[in-house]
Coordinates of C-alpha atoms in Angstrom, one line a residue:
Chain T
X1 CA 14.8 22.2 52.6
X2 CA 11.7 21.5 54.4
X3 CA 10.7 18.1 54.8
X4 CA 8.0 17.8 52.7
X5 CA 9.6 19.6 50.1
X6 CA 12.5 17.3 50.2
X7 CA 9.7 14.4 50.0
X8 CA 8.3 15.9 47.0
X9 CA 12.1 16.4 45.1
X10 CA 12.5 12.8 46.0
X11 CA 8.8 11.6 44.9
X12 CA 10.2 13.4 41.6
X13 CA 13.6 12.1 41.5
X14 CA 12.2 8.7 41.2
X15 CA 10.4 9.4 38.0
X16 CA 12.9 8.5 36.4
X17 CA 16.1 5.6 36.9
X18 CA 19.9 7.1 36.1
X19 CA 21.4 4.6 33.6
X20 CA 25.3 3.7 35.1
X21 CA 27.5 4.0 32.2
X22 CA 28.8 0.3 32.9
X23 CA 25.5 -0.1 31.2
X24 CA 25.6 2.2 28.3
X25 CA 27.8 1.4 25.0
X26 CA 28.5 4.2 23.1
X27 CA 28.7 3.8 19.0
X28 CA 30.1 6.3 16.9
X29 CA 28.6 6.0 13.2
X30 CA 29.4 7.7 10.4
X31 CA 25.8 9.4 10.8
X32 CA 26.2 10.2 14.1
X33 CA 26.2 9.1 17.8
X34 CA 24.1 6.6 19.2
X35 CA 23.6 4.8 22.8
X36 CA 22.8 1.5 23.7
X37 CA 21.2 0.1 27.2
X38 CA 22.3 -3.3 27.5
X39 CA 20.0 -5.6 29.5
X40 CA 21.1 -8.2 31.7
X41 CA 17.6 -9.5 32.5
X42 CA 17.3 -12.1 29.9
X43 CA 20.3 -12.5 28.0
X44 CA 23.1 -12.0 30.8
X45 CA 25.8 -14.4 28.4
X46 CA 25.1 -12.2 25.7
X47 CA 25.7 -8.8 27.4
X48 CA 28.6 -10.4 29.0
X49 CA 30.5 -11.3 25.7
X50 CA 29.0 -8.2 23.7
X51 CA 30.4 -5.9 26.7
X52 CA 33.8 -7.9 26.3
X53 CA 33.9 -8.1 22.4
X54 CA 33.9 -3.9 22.8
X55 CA 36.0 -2.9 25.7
X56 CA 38.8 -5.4 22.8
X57 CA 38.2 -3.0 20.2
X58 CA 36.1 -5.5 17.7
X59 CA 33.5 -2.9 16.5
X60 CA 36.0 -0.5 15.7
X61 CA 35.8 -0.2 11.7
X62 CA 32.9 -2.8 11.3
X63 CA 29.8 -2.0 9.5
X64 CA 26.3 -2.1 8.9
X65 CA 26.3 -4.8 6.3
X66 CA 22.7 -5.9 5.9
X67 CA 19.8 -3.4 6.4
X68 CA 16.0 -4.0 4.9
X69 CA 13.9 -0.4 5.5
X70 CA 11.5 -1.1 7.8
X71 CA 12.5 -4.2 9.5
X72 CA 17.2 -4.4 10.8
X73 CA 20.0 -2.9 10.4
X74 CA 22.7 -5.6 11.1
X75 CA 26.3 -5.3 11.7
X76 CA 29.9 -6.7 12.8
X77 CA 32.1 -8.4 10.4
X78 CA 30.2 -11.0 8.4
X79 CA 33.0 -12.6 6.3
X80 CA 35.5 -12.9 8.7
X81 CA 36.4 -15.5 10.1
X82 CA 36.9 -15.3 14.1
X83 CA 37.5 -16.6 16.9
X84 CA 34.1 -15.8 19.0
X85 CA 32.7 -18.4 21.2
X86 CA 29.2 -19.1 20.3
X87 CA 26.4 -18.1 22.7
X88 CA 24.0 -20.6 24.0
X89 CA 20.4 -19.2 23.3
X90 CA 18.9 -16.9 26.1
X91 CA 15.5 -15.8 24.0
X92 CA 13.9 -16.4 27.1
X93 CA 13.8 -16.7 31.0
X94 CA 11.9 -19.0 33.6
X95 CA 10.3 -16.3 35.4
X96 CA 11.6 -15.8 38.7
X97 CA 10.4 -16.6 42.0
X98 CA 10.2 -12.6 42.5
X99 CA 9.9 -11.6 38.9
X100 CA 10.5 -7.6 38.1
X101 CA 8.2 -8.0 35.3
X102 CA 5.2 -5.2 35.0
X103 CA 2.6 -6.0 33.4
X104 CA 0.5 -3.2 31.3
X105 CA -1.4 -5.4 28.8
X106 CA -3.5 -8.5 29.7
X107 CA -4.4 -10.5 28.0
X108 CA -2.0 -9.0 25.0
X109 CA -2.2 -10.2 21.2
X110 CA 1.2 -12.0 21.1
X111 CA 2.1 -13.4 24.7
X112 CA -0.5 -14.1 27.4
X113 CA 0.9 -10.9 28.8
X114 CA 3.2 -7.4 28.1
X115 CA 4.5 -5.2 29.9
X116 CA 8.3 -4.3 31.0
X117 CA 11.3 -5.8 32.8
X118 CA 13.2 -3.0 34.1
X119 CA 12.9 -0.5 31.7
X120 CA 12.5 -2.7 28.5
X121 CA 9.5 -4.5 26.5
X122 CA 8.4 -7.8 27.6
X123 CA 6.5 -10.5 27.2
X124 CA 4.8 -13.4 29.8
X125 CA 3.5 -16.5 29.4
X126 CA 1.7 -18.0 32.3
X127 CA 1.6 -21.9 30.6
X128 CA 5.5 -22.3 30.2
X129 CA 6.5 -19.9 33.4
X130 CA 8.5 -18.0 30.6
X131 CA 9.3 -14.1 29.9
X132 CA 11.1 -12.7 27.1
X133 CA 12.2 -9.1 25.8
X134 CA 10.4 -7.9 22.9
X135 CA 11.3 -6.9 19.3
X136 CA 10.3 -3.1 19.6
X137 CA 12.0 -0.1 17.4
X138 CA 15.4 0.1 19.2
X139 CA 15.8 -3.3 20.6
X140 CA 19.5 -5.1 19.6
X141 CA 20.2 -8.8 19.1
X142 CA 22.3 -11.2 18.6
X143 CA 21.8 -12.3 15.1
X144 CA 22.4 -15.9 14.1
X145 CA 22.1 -18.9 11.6
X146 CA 19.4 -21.9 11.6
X147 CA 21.2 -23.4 14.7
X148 CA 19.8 -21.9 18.0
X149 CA 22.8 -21.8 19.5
X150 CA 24.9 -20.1 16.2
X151 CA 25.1 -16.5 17.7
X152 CA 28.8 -15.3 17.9
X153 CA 29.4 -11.3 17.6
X154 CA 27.2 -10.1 14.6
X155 CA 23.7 -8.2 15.9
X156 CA 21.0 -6.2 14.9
X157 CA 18.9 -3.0 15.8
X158 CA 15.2 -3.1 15.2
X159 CA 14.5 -0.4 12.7
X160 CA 10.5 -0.6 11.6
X161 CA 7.4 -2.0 12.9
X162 CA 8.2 -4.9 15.4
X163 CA 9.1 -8.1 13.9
X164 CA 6.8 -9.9 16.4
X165 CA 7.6 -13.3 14.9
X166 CA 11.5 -13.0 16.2
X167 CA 10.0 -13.1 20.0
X168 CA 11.4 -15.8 21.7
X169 CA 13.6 -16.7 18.8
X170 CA 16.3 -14.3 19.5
X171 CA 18.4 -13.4 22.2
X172 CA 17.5 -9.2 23.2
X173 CA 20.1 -7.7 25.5
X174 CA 19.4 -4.3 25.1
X175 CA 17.9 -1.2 23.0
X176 CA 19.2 1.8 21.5
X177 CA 18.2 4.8 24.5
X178 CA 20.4 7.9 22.3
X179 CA 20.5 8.8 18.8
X180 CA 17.9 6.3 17.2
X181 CA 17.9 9.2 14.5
X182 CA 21.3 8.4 13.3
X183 CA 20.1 4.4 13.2
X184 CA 17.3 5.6 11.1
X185 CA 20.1 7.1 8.4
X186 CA 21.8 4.0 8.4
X187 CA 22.0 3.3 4.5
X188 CA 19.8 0.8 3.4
X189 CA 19.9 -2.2 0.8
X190 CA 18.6 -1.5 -2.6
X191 CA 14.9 -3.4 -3.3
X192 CA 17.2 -5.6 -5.5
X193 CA 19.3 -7.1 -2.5
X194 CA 16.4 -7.2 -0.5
X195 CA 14.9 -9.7 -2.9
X196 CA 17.8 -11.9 -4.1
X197 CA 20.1 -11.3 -1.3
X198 CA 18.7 -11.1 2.0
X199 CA 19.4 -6.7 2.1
X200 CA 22.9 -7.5 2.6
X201 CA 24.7 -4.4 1.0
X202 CA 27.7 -5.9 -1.1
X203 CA 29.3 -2.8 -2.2
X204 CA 31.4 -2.0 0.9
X205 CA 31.8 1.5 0.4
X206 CA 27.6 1.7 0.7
X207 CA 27.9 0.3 4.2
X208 CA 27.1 2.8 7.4
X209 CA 30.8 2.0 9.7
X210 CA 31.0 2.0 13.3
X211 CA 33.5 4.1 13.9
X212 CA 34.3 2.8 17.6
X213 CA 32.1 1.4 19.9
X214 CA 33.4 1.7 23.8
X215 CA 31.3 1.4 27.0
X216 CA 30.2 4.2 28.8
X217 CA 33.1 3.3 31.6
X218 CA 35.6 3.7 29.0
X219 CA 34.7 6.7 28.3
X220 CA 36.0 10.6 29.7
X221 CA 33.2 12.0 31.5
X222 CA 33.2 15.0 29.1
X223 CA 32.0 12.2 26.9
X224 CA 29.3 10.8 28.8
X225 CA 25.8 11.2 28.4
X226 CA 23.9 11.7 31.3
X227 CA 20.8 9.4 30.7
X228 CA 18.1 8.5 32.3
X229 CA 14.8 6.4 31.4
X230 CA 11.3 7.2 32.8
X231 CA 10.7 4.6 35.7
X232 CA 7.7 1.9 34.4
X233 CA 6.2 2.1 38.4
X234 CA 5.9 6.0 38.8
X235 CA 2.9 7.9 38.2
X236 CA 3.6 10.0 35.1
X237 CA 4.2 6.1 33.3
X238 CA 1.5 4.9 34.9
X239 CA -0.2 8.2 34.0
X240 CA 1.1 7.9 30.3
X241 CA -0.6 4.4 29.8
X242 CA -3.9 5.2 31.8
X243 CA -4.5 8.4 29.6
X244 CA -3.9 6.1 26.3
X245 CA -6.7 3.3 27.5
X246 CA -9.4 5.9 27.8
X247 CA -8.0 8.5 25.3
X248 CA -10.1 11.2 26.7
X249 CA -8.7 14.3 25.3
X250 CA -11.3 15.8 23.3
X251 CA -9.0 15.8 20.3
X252 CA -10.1 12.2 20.2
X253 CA -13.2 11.4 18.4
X254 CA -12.9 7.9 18.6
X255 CA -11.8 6.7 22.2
X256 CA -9.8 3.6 21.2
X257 CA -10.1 0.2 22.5
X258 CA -8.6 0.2 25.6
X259 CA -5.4 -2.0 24.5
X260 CA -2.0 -1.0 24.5
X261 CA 0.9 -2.0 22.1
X262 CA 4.0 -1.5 24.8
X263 CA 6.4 -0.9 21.8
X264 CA 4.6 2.5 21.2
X265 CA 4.3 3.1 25.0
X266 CA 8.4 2.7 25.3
X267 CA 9.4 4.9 28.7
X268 CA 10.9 8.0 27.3
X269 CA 14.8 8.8 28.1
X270 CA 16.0 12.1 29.1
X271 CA 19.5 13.7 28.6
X272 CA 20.4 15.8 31.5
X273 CA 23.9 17.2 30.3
X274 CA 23.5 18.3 27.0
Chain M
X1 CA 3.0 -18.2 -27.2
X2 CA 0.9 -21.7 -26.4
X3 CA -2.2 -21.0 -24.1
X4 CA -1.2 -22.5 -21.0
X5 CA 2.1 -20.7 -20.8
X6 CA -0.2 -17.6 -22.3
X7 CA -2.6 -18.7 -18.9
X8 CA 0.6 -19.2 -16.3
X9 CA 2.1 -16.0 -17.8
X10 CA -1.5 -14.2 -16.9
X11 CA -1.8 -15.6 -13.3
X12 CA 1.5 -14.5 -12.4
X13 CA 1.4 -10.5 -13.8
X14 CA -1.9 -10.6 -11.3
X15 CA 0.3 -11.6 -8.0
X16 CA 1.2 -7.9 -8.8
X17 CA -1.1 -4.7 -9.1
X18 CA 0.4 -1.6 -11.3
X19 CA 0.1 1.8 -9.7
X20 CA -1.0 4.7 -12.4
X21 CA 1.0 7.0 -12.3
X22 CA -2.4 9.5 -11.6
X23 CA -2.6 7.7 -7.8
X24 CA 1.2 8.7 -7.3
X25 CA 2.7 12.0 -6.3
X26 CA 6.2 11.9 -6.1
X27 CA 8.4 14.4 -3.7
X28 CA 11.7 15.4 -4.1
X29 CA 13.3 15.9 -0.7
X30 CA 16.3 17.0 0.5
X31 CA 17.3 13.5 1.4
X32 CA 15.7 12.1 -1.5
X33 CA 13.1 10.7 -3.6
X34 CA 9.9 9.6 -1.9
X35 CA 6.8 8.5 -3.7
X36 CA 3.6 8.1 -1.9
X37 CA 0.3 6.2 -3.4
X38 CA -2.9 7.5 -2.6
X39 CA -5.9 6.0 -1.6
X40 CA -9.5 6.9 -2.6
X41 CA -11.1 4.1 -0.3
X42 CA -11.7 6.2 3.4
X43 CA -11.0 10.0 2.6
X44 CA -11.6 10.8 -1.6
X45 CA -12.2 14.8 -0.8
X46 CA -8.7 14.3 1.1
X47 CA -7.3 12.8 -2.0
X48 CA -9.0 15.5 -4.1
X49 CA -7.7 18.6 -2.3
X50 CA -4.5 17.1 -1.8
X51 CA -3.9 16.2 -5.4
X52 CA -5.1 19.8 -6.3
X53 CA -2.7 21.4 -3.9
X54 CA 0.0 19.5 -5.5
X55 CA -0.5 20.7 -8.8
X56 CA -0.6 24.0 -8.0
X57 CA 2.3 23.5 -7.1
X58 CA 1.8 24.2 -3.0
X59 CA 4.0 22.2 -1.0
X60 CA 7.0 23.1 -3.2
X61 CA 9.8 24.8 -1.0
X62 CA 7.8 23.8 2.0
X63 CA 8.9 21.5 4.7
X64 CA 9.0 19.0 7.4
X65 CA 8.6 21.6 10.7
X66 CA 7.6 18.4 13.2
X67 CA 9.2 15.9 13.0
X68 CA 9.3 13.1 16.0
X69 CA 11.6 10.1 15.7
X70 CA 9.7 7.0 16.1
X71 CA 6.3 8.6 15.5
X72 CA 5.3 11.1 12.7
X73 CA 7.0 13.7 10.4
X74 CA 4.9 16.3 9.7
X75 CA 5.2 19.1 6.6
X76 CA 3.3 21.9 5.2
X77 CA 3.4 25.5 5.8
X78 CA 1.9 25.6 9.6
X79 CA 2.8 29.7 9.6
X80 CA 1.5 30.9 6.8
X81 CA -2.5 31.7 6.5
X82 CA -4.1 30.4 4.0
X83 CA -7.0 30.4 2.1
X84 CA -7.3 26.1 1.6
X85 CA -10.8 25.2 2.6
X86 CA -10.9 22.7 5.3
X87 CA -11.8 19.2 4.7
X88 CA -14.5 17.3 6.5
X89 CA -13.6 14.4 8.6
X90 CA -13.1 11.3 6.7
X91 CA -11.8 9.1 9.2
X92 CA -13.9 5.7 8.7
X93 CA -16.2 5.2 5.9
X94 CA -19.6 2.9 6.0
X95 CA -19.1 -0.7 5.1
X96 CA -20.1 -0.4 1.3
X97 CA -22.8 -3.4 -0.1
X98 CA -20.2 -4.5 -1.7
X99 CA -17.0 -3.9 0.4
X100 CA -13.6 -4.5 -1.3
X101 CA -12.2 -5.3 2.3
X102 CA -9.9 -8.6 2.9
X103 CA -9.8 -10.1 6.2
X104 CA -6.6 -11.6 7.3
X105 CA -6.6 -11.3 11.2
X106 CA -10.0 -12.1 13.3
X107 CA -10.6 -10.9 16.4
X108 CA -7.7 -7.9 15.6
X109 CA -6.4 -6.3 19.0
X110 CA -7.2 -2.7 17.6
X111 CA -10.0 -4.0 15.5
X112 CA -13.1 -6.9 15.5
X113 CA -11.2 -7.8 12.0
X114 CA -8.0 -6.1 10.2
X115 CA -6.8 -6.6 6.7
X116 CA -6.7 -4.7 3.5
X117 CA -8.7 -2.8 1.3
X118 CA -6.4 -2.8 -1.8
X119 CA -2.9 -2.6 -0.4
X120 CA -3.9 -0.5 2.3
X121 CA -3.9 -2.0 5.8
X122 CA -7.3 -1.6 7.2
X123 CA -9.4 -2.3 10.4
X124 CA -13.0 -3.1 10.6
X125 CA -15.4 -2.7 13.5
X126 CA -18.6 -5.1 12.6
X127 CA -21.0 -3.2 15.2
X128 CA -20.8 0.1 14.4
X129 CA -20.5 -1.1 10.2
X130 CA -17.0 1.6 9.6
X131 CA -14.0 0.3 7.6
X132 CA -10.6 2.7 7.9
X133 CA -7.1 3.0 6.7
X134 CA -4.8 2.0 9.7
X135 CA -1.9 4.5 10.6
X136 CA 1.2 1.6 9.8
X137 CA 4.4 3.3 9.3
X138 CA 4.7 5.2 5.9
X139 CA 0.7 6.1 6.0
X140 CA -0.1 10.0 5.1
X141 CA -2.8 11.5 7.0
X142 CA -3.9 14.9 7.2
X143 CA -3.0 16.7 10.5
X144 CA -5.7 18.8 12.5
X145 CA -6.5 21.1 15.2
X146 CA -8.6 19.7 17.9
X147 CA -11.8 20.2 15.9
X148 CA -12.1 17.2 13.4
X149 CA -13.1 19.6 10.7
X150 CA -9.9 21.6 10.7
X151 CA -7.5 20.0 8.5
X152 CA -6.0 21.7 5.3
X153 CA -3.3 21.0 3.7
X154 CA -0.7 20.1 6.4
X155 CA -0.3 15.9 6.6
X156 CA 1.9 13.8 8.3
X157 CA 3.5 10.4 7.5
X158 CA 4.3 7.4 10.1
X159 CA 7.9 6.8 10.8
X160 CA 7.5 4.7 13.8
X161 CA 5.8 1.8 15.7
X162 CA 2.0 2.3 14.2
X163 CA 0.3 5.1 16.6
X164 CA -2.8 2.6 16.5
X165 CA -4.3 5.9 19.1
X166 CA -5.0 8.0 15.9
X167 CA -7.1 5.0 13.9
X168 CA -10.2 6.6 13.0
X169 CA -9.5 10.0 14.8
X170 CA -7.7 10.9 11.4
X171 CA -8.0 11.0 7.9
X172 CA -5.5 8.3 6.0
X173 CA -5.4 9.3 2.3
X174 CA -2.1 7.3 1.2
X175 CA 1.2 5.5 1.9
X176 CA 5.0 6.0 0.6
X177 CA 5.6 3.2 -1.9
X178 CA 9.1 4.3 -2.6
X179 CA 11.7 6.3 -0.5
X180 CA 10.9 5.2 3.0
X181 CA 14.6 4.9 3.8
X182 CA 14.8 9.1 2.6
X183 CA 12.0 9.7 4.8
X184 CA 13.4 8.0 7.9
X185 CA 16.3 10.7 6.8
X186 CA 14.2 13.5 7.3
X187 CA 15.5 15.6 10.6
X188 CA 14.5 15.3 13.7
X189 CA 13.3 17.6 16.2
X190 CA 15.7 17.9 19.6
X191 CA 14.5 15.6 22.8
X192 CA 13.9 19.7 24.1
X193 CA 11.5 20.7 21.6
X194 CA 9.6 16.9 22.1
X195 CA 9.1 17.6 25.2
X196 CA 8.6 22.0 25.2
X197 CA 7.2 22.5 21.9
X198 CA 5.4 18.9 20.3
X199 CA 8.5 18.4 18.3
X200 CA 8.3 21.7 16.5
X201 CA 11.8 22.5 14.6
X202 CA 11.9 25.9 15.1
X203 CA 15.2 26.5 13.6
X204 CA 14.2 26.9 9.7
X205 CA 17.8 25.8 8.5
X206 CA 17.3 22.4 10.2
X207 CA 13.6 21.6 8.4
X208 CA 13.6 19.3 5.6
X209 CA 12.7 20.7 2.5
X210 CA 10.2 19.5 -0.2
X211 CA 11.8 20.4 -3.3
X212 CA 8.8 20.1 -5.2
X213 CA 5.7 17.9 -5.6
X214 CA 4.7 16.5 -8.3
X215 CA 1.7 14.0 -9.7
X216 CA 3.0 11.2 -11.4
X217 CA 1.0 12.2 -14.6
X218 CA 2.8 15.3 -14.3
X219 CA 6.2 14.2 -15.0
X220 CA 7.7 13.1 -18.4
X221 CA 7.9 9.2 -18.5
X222 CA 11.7 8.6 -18.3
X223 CA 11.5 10.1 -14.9
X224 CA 7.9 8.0 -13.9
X225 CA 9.0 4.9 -11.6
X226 CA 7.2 1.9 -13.1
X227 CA 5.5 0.8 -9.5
X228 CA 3.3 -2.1 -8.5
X229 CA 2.1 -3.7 -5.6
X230 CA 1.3 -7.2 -4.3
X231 CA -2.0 -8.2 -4.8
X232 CA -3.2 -9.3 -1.5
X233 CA -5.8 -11.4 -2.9
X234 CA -3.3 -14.1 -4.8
X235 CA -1.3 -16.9 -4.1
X236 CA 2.0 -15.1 -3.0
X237 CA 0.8 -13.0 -0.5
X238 CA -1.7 -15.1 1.1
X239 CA 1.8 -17.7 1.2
X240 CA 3.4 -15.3 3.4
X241 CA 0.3 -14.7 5.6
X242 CA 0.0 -18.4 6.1
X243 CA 3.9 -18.9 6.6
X244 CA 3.6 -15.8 9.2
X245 CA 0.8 -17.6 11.1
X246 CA 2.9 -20.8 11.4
X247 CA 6.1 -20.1 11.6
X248 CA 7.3 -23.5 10.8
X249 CA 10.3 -23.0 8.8
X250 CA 13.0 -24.9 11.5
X251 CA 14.6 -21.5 12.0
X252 CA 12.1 -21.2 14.6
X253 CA 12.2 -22.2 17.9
X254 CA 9.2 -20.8 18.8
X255 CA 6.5 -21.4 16.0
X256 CA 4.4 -18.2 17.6
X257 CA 0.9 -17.0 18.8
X258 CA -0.9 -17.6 15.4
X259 CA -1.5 -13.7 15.3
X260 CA -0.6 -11.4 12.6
X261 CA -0.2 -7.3 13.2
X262 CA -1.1 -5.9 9.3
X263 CA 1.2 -3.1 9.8
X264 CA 4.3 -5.3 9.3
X265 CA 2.8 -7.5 6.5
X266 CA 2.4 -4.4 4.4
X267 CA 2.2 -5.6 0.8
X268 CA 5.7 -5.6 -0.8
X269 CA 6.4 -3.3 -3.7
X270 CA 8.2 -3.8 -6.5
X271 CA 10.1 -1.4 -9.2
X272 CA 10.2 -2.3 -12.4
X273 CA 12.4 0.4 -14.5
X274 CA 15.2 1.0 -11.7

C-alpha cells in the first residue's frame, strides 16, 4: 500500500477505539443480549468488585427487581443477605494533573463543564478540581442506601431522560454500549408500586432475569462482540458536535442555540462481526 | 360533609387535572396499550387532522417503519400515496396576551425560560415573543420532508434523551400518558440500517403494528382509562420542583447546580380505574 494511502487507512482506523473484552461484560436477559463498557476512570473499586462479583457467578439468575419507566432498571439480589464488602464512594475524581477529560460544552447547565472521559459523559468543575461521569441513557451504577458508603453488589442502568440530580451522588463505572433495546423491554413496575413502593416489582415471576453475566474474557470468541466506540478527538466526533451547534442543514428552520446536551451527543458504537 | 373538609377535599382533587377522554387517542400496539394526550396549545390544525385521521380509521394496521433506540420511533404509512393535505408549520406559536405558560427554569440552556403550558413542557424565547412544546421523551410530533410545509400524517414519538435539535423545527401536538413502557417495546431498527438507511425497518415482519387507533370518545366507557395529570400550578408539583432545586434530603451528598431540565420533571400521571 502506498504510503499515503496507508496514512489515510490509519487516519481512519482511529476514528474509532476497539473495546478489549477485559472491558466488556456480557448479560444475557431474558429479552435479549446486552453489553456493558465498564469504566475505570472514576470508579476503579467499583469496576474492580463488579468485574469480581461476575467472573464468581453472582448475576447468574438475579433480576431486575425495581424498574420506574423513564428513570432505572435496578438489579442483583435485593433480599439476600451476602457477604459483599461495601464500596467506599467514588462519585467523583480530583482531576488529574494530566486529565483525559474533553470538554464540548462550556459553561454547561449542570457542571461548570461537559464533555467526555474516554469515551463516557462527564462533568468538571473548576472550583473543587473535581470530575465526574454523568447519568446519561445507558450509564450503570452502583445503587445504594442513605449512607454514602452503602454500595455492595446491587446497580442500575439509566433507562429515561438523565437523572441529573444523581451526578456526583453515585458511583458510574460504566454504560450499556450493546443491546440498549433489550434494556428498554426490561418489564417495568406497575404506576401502583411506583407510588407506594419505590417501582420495586414484588411479584417475582414479573421480574426481567439475568440469565448469566460473564466478562468478555470469559467468553469463546465465537461469542464476542467485536465493538468499537467512535473516538471523542477524531474529526467525524468533532464533526458530529460542530454540525449540531450551527445546525445548518436547511431541514432546520430554527438554528438552535448553539449548546449541546453530551448525553444526546453519546459517541456511537459499531459492531464489526455481526 | 362540613365545609372545611368540603374546602380540603376541593384543594386536593385540583393537585390533579382529568384528561377528557376527547384529548386522548388510545393505540393498541402489538406490545401494548399506549395512550397519548394531545395538545391544542402550539399546533391545533395538527391536532385537527390528526384526530380526523384517526377516526377514519387511518393508522389502523399501520406501523412503526423507523424506529431509532434512544431517539424517535416513527409510524404511518411512509409508502403509500396519499391524498392527506399537508399541514402548515406549527412549530412555535406567538406569546398570547394572556399566555397560560408557567416558568419554572430561568435562563433555560435551550431556552431564555422553560416550563409548562398545561402539562406540556415548554420553552420560551422572550425576544422573538414564540412559546413551543419541547420534544421530552414520549412527545408526538409530526415528521416532515425537508420543506416545513410537508408533513401529513406520519408522526414520531421520543424514546430517548430529549433531541432538544428539533425544538421549534417541528410540530409537537401531544405526549403518551399511558404505555411508555410498550412504546420503549416497539422494535428497533438494526445498527446497519442507522447508519445505511436513517433507521428504516425495511423488513415488514419486524415493524410494529398499530392495531387500531382510536379517540377516547370513541370507545365504550369500561374500556376508557380514567386519566389525570398533575396540575403544575399546585402545591405538590411546585414541592417537587423546589425539592429538585435543593436537593437537601441527606441522601445527597452533593445538593446540585440549582438547575432543573423540564424534560425529566414531566408532570406525573395518575390512573384512576386500573
Amino acid at each position: 500500500m502506498p504510503m499515503i494511502q496507508a496514512a489515510a487507512a490509519q487516519a481512519k482506523q482511529s476514528d474509532w477505539t476497539s473495546l478489549p473484552q477485559s472491558e466488556l461484560v456480557y448479560m444475557q436477559l431474558d429479552t435479549g443480549l446486552v453489553v456493558i463498557h465498564l469504566s475505570q476512570s472514576v470508579a476503579p473499586k467499583h469496576v474492580a468488585q463488579f468485574s469480581s462479583l461476575v467472573k464468581s457467578r453472582f448475576y447468574d439468575n438475579s433480576s431486575f427487581y425495581r424498574v420506574i419507566d423513564g428513570f432505572v432498571a435496578q438489579a442483583g439480589k435485593a433480599e439476600e443477605k451476602s457477604d459483599v464488602p461495601t464500596l467506599p464512594p467514588e462519585f467523583t475524581r480530583t482531576i488529574p494533573t494530566k486529565s483525559d477529560f474533553i470538554s464540548v460544552q462550556s459553561p454547561a447547565f449542570f457542571a461548570d463543564e461537559a464533555g467526555f472521559i474516554n469515551a463516557f459523559a462527564a462533568g468538571k468543575d473548576n472550583e473543587t478540581k473535581e470530575e465526574w461521569l454523568i447519568h446519561c441513557p445507558g450509564a450503570l451504577a452502583m445503587a445504594r442506601g442513605t449512607a454514602p458508603n452503602s454500595a455492595t453488589s446491587d446497580f442500575y442502568i439509566v433507562i429515561g431522560q438523565a437523572p441529573r440530580h444523581l451526578d456526583r451522588n453515585m458511583s458510574i463505572f460504566g454504560r450499556v454500549v450493546y443491546g440498549m433495546e433489550h434494556v428498554q423491554k426490561i418489564k417495568r413496575a406497575s404506576l401502583t408500586s411506583v407510588v407506594s413502593q419505590g417501582g420495586v416489582i414484588s411479584d417475582k415471576a414479573k421480574q426481567t432475569k439475568i440469565k448469566w453475566a460473564k466478562l468478555g474474557d470469559e467468553l469463546p470468541n465465537t461469542q464476542q462482540l467485536t465493538l468499537a466506540v467512535q473516538n471523542v478527538a477524531a474529526t467525524p466526533f468533532q464533526q458530529r458536535l460542530q454540525d449540531a451547534k450551527s445546525l445548518k442543514h436547511e431541514f432546520y428552520v430554527y438554528p438552535g442555540s448553539s449548546n449541546i446536551d453530551v448525553c444526546y451527543y453519546q459517541p456511537k458504537i459499531k459492531v464489526d462481526n455481526i
